[in-house]
Amino acid sequence: MVNLVAAQKPLMNGLMKMAGVQPYSVEIEPGTVMNFWVPCETVKKPGKGEKKVTHLEKPTKPVVVLVHGFAAEGIVTWQFQVGALTKKYSVYVPDLLFFGGSITDKPDRSPTFQAEYLVQGLRKLGVEKCVVVGFSYGGMVAFKMAQMYPHMVEAMVVSGSILAMTDSISVETLNRLGFSSSAELLLPNSVKGLKALLSVAAYKKLWFPDRLHKDYLERIHLLWGEEDQIFKQELAYNMKEQLGENTTFKGIQKAGHLVHLERPCVYNSCLKHFLASLYAEQVNK
C-alpha cells in the first residue's frame, strides 16, 4: 500500500525550495545531527573540489524560527507558513531531535534538551537573534529557549502550548480527552489513534485517509485556536497573566489545536501583523 504522507514529500520539498528554503544538516557534535530547512540565499555553492556545502552565509533579513510539535516534522507542520514569510524574513525550520532527519545517541527528550541543541544548531548556521514561533510541544521548547538564551530570542509566537507540561495539566487533559497517556495522545501508532488525535486537535474534522526573562523579551504573542480541546483558551488566558504586560493574545475562530493548518490564511495574516509591528517598534526606538 502506498504511504500517502511519504508520497507527497517530494512535491512538498519542491514547493519549499520554490518558496525559498532548502534542507541542510548540521552536525552539532559526534552522534548528534540536526536537520534544518534554511534560506536558500544563505547556501553557497560548493567550492571547486568540494562535494557538498560546508558552510552557510549569515542571514541578511530578520530571522524567524518555526518549531514543530509532536505530530509531524518541521516542514510538514509549517508547510502553509513558509511561503508567506520568506519574502521579508529569513526562515529556519528545524526538525527537533528524534524527528525527521535529526538524530542523536543521547536518550534525553526534554524541552530543555531540545532547546539547548536547537540553539547550538542555529548558532552554527550563523543565527544570532531570532523570533521563535512554536506550536504545541514546540512552544514548550520555545519557552525554554527564551528562558535559557534571552539574548538570542527577541520575541515569541506560541500556539496551542503551555510553559511546561505539569502532571496536573497532563492528567486533567488526558482524562478529559479519554487517553491513558500523553504518548498515546500525541504519538499515535495506528490509524484509529491518529484519527482520535485529529478529532480533538481540530475544530472541524480534518480529512485524512484510513518563568521567563521578561526584561529581555520584546513581546510574547499567544496565537490560539478558539476551539482548542487540548490546551483550552483558559490556559492561554492564565499564561498571559503569568507572563505579564508584554504578552498579547489573539484567538482564531473556528479553529482547534491545529490552527495553523486549519485556517492558514488567517493564521499567517495574524503572524505577519505581529512580526511587522515588532520590527516597526524596534526601528522607532
Coordinates of C-alpha atoms in Angstrom, one line a residue:
M1 CA 0.0 0.0 0.0
V2 CA 1.3 3.5 -0.9
N3 CA 2.2 5.7 2.1
L4 CA 0.5 8.9 1.0
V5 CA 2.3 11.1 3.5
A6 CA 5.7 9.8 2.2
A7 CA 4.5 10.1 -1.4
Q8 CA 3.7 13.8 -1.0
K9 CA 7.1 14.7 0.4
P10 CA 9.0 15.1 -3.0
L11 CA 6.2 17.5 -4.1
M12 CA 6.4 19.4 -0.7
N13 CA 10.2 19.5 -0.9
G14 CA 10.0 21.1 -4.3
L15 CA 7.4 23.6 -3.2
M16 CA 9.5 24.5 -0.2
K17 CA 12.6 25.1 -2.4
M18 CA 10.4 27.3 -4.7
A19 CA 9.3 29.2 -1.5
G20 CA 13.0 29.9 -0.7
V21 CA 14.2 27.3 1.8
Q22 CA 16.2 24.1 1.3
P23 CA 17.4 21.3 3.6
Y24 CA 20.7 21.4 5.4
S25 CA 22.1 19.1 8.1
V26 CA 24.2 20.4 11.0
E27 CA 26.5 18.1 13.0
I28 CA 26.3 19.6 16.4
E29 CA 28.6 17.1 18.0
P30 CA 29.6 13.5 17.2
G31 CA 26.4 11.4 17.3
T32 CA 24.1 14.3 17.1
V33 CA 22.9 15.8 13.7
M34 CA 20.0 18.2 13.4
N35 CA 18.2 18.8 10.1
F36 CA 17.1 22.3 9.1
W37 CA 15.3 24.0 6.3
V38 CA 17.4 27.1 5.7
P39 CA 17.1 30.2 3.5
C40 CA 18.3 29.4 0.0
E41 CA 20.2 32.7 -0.1
T42 CA 22.5 31.6 2.8
V43 CA 23.6 28.5 1.0
K44 CA 26.8 28.9 -1.1
K45 CA 27.5 26.6 -3.9
P46 CA 30.2 24.0 -3.2
G47 CA 33.7 25.2 -4.0
K48 CA 36.0 23.6 -6.5
G49 CA 36.8 20.1 -5.4
E50 CA 34.0 20.1 -2.7
K51 CA 31.2 17.6 -3.0
K52 CA 28.8 19.5 -0.7
V53 CA 28.2 22.8 1.0
T54 CA 30.5 23.1 4.0
H55 CA 29.3 26.4 5.5
L56 CA 26.5 29.0 5.1
E57 CA 26.3 32.7 4.9
K58 CA 24.7 34.6 7.8
P59 CA 21.1 35.6 7.3
T60 CA 20.6 39.1 5.9
K61 CA 16.9 39.5 7.0
P62 CA 15.2 39.3 10.4
V63 CA 15.2 35.6 11.4
V64 CA 12.0 33.6 12.2
V65 CA 12.4 30.1 13.5
L66 CA 9.4 27.8 13.2
V67 CA 9.4 25.0 15.8
H68 CA 7.1 22.0 15.2
G69 CA 5.1 19.9 17.7
F70 CA 4.9 16.1 18.3
A71 CA 2.6 15.3 15.4
A72 CA 4.9 15.8 12.5
E73 CA 8.4 17.1 11.5
G74 CA 9.1 20.7 10.7
I75 CA 8.3 21.2 7.1
V76 CA 5.1 19.2 7.3
T77 CA 3.9 21.2 10.3
W78 CA 4.7 24.6 8.8
Q79 CA 4.1 23.9 5.1
F80 CA 1.5 26.8 4.8
Q81 CA 3.6 29.3 6.7
V82 CA 7.0 29.2 5.0
G83 CA 6.0 30.8 1.7
A84 CA 4.1 33.5 3.4
L85 CA 7.2 34.6 5.4
T86 CA 10.3 34.2 3.2
K87 CA 9.9 37.5 1.2
K88 CA 10.6 39.6 4.3
Y89 CA 12.2 37.2 6.7
S90 CA 15.0 34.6 6.8
V91 CA 13.0 31.4 7.8
Y92 CA 14.6 28.5 9.5
V93 CA 12.6 25.3 10.1
P94 CA 14.3 22.7 12.3
D95 CA 13.5 19.0 12.8
L96 CA 13.8 18.6 16.5
L97 CA 16.0 15.6 17.6
F98 CA 14.2 12.3 17.1
F99 CA 12.1 13.8 14.4
G100 CA 12.6 13.8 10.6
G101 CA 16.2 13.7 9.7
S102 CA 17.5 14.7 13.1
I103 CA 19.3 12.1 15.2
T104 CA 21.2 11.7 18.4
D105 CA 22.7 8.9 20.6
K106 CA 21.5 10.7 23.7
P107 CA 18.3 9.5 25.5
D108 CA 17.1 12.9 26.8
R109 CA 13.8 14.1 25.2
S110 CA 13.0 17.1 27.4
P111 CA 12.2 20.5 26.1
T112 CA 15.3 21.8 27.9
F113 CA 17.5 19.3 26.0
Q114 CA 15.8 20.2 22.7
A115 CA 16.2 23.9 23.3
E116 CA 20.0 23.5 24.1
Y117 CA 20.7 21.7 20.9
L118 CA 18.4 23.8 18.7
V119 CA 20.3 26.9 19.8
Q120 CA 23.6 25.2 19.1
G121 CA 22.4 24.3 15.7
L122 CA 21.2 27.8 15.0
R123 CA 24.5 29.3 16.1
K124 CA 26.3 27.0 13.7
L125 CA 24.1 28.4 10.9
G126 CA 25.1 32.0 11.8
V127 CA 21.9 33.0 13.6
E128 CA 22.5 35.5 16.4
K129 CA 18.9 36.7 17.1
C130 CA 15.5 35.5 16.1
V131 CA 11.8 35.4 16.7
V132 CA 10.7 31.9 17.6
V133 CA 7.3 30.5 16.6
G134 CA 6.4 27.4 18.5
F135 CA 3.4 25.0 18.1
S136 CA 2.4 22.6 20.9
Y137 CA 5.5 20.8 22.1
G138 CA 7.5 23.2 20.0
G139 CA 6.0 26.0 22.1
M140 CA 7.5 24.4 25.3
V141 CA 10.8 24.2 23.5
A142 CA 10.5 27.9 22.5
F143 CA 9.8 29.0 26.1
K144 CA 12.9 27.1 27.3
M145 CA 14.9 28.8 24.6
A146 CA 13.7 32.2 25.7
Q147 CA 14.4 31.3 29.4
M148 CA 18.0 30.0 28.8
Y149 CA 19.1 32.2 25.9
P150 CA 17.3 35.5 26.3
H151 CA 19.8 37.4 24.2
M152 CA 19.0 35.2 21.2
V153 CA 15.2 35.2 21.4
E154 CA 13.9 38.6 20.6
A155 CA 10.2 37.6 20.8
M156 CA 7.9 34.6 20.6
V157 CA 4.7 33.5 19.0
V158 CA 3.1 30.4 20.6
S159 CA 0.1 28.4 19.5
G160 CA -1.6 25.6 21.4
S161 CA 1.1 25.2 24.1
I162 CA 2.0 25.9 27.7
L163 CA 5.1 26.9 29.7
A164 CA 5.6 23.3 30.7
M165 CA 3.6 20.1 30.9
T166 CA 2.9 19.7 34.6
D167 CA 1.5 16.5 36.0
S168 CA -1.8 18.1 36.9
I169 CA -2.3 19.6 33.5
S170 CA -1.3 16.4 31.8
V171 CA -3.6 14.2 33.9
E172 CA -6.6 16.6 33.7
T173 CA -6.2 16.9 29.9
L174 CA -5.8 13.2 29.3
N175 CA -8.8 12.3 31.5
R176 CA -11.0 14.8 29.7
L177 CA -10.0 13.5 26.3
G178 CA -10.1 9.8 27.2
F179 CA -6.4 8.9 26.7
S180 CA -4.3 6.9 29.1
S181 CA -1.0 8.7 28.5
S182 CA 0.4 11.7 26.7
A183 CA 2.3 9.4 24.4
E184 CA -1.0 7.7 23.3
L185 CA -2.4 11.2 22.6
L186 CA 0.5 12.9 20.9
L187 CA 2.3 9.9 19.3
P188 CA -0.4 7.7 17.9
N189 CA 0.7 4.3 16.5
S190 CA -2.4 3.4 14.5
V191 CA -4.9 5.0 12.1
K192 CA -7.5 4.9 14.8
G193 CA -5.2 6.7 17.2
L194 CA -4.3 9.3 14.5
K195 CA -8.0 10.0 13.8
A196 CA -8.6 10.3 17.6
L197 CA -5.8 12.9 17.8
L198 CA -7.2 14.8 14.8
S199 CA -10.7 14.7 16.3
V200 CA -9.6 16.6 19.4
A201 CA -6.9 18.7 17.7
A202 CA -9.1 20.3 15.1
Y203 CA -12.3 22.3 15.5
K204 CA -13.7 20.8 12.3
K205 CA -12.9 17.2 11.4
L206 CA -9.9 17.1 9.0
W207 CA -9.9 14.7 6.1
F208 CA -7.3 12.1 6.5
P209 CA -7.1 8.7 4.7
D210 CA -7.8 5.3 6.6
R211 CA 9.2 31.7 34.5
L212 CA 10.9 33.6 31.7
H213 CA 13.4 36.5 31.4
K214 CA 10.6 39.1 30.7
D215 CA 13.0 42.1 30.6
Y216 CA 14.9 40.6 27.6
L217 CA 11.8 39.6 25.5
E218 CA 10.3 42.4 23.4
R219 CA 7.0 40.6 23.2
I220 CA 5.2 37.3 23.5
H221 CA 2.2 36.7 21.3
L222 CA -0.2 33.8 22.0
L223 CA -2.0 32.9 18.8
W224 CA -4.7 30.3 19.6
G225 CA -7.5 28.3 18.0
E226 CA -10.6 29.2 20.0
E227 CA -11.8 25.6 19.9
D228 CA -8.5 24.0 21.0
Q229 CA -9.6 21.0 23.0
I230 CA -6.0 20.0 24.1
F231 CA -4.9 23.3 25.6
K232 CA -8.1 25.4 26.0
Q233 CA -8.2 29.1 25.8
E234 CA -8.5 29.4 29.6
L235 CA -4.9 28.1 29.8
A236 CA -3.8 30.8 27.3
Y237 CA -5.5 33.5 29.4
N238 CA -3.8 32.2 32.6
M239 CA -0.5 32.1 30.8
K240 CA -0.9 35.7 29.5
E241 CA -1.5 36.8 33.1
Q242 CA 1.6 35.0 34.3
L243 CA 3.8 36.3 31.5
G244 CA 2.9 40.0 32.1
E245 CA 2.2 43.1 30.1
N246 CA 4.5 42.2 27.2
T247 CA 2.2 39.3 26.3
T248 CA -0.7 39.7 23.8
F249 CA -3.4 37.2 22.9
K250 CA -5.3 36.6 19.7
G251 CA -7.9 33.9 19.2
I252 CA -8.8 32.5 15.8
Q253 CA -12.4 31.4 15.4
K254 CA -13.5 28.1 14.0
A255 CA -10.0 26.5 14.6
G256 CA -8.8 23.9 17.1
H257 CA -5.3 22.9 18.2
L258 CA -4.1 22.6 14.6
V259 CA -4.9 26.3 14.0
H260 CA -2.0 26.9 11.6
L261 CA -3.2 24.0 9.3
E262 CA -7.0 24.6 9.6
R263 CA -7.0 28.3 8.9
P264 CA -3.6 29.1 7.5
C265 CA -4.6 32.3 5.8
V266 CA -5.9 33.8 9.0
Y267 CA -3.0 32.4 11.0
N268 CA -0.5 33.8 8.5
S269 CA -2.1 37.2 8.5
C270 CA -2.0 37.4 12.3
L271 CA 1.6 36.2 12.4
K272 CA 2.8 38.7 9.8
H273 CA 1.0 41.5 11.5
F274 CA 2.8 40.7 14.8
L275 CA 6.2 40.4 13.1
A276 CA 5.6 43.7 11.2
S277 CA 4.6 45.6 14.4
L278 CA 7.5 44.1 16.3
Y279 CA 10.2 45.2 13.9
A280 CA 8.4 48.6 13.3
E281 CA 8.7 49.2 17.1
Q282 CA 12.4 48.3 17.0
V283 CA 13.1 50.8 14.2
N284 CA 11.3 53.6 16.0
K285 CA 13.2 53.1 19.3

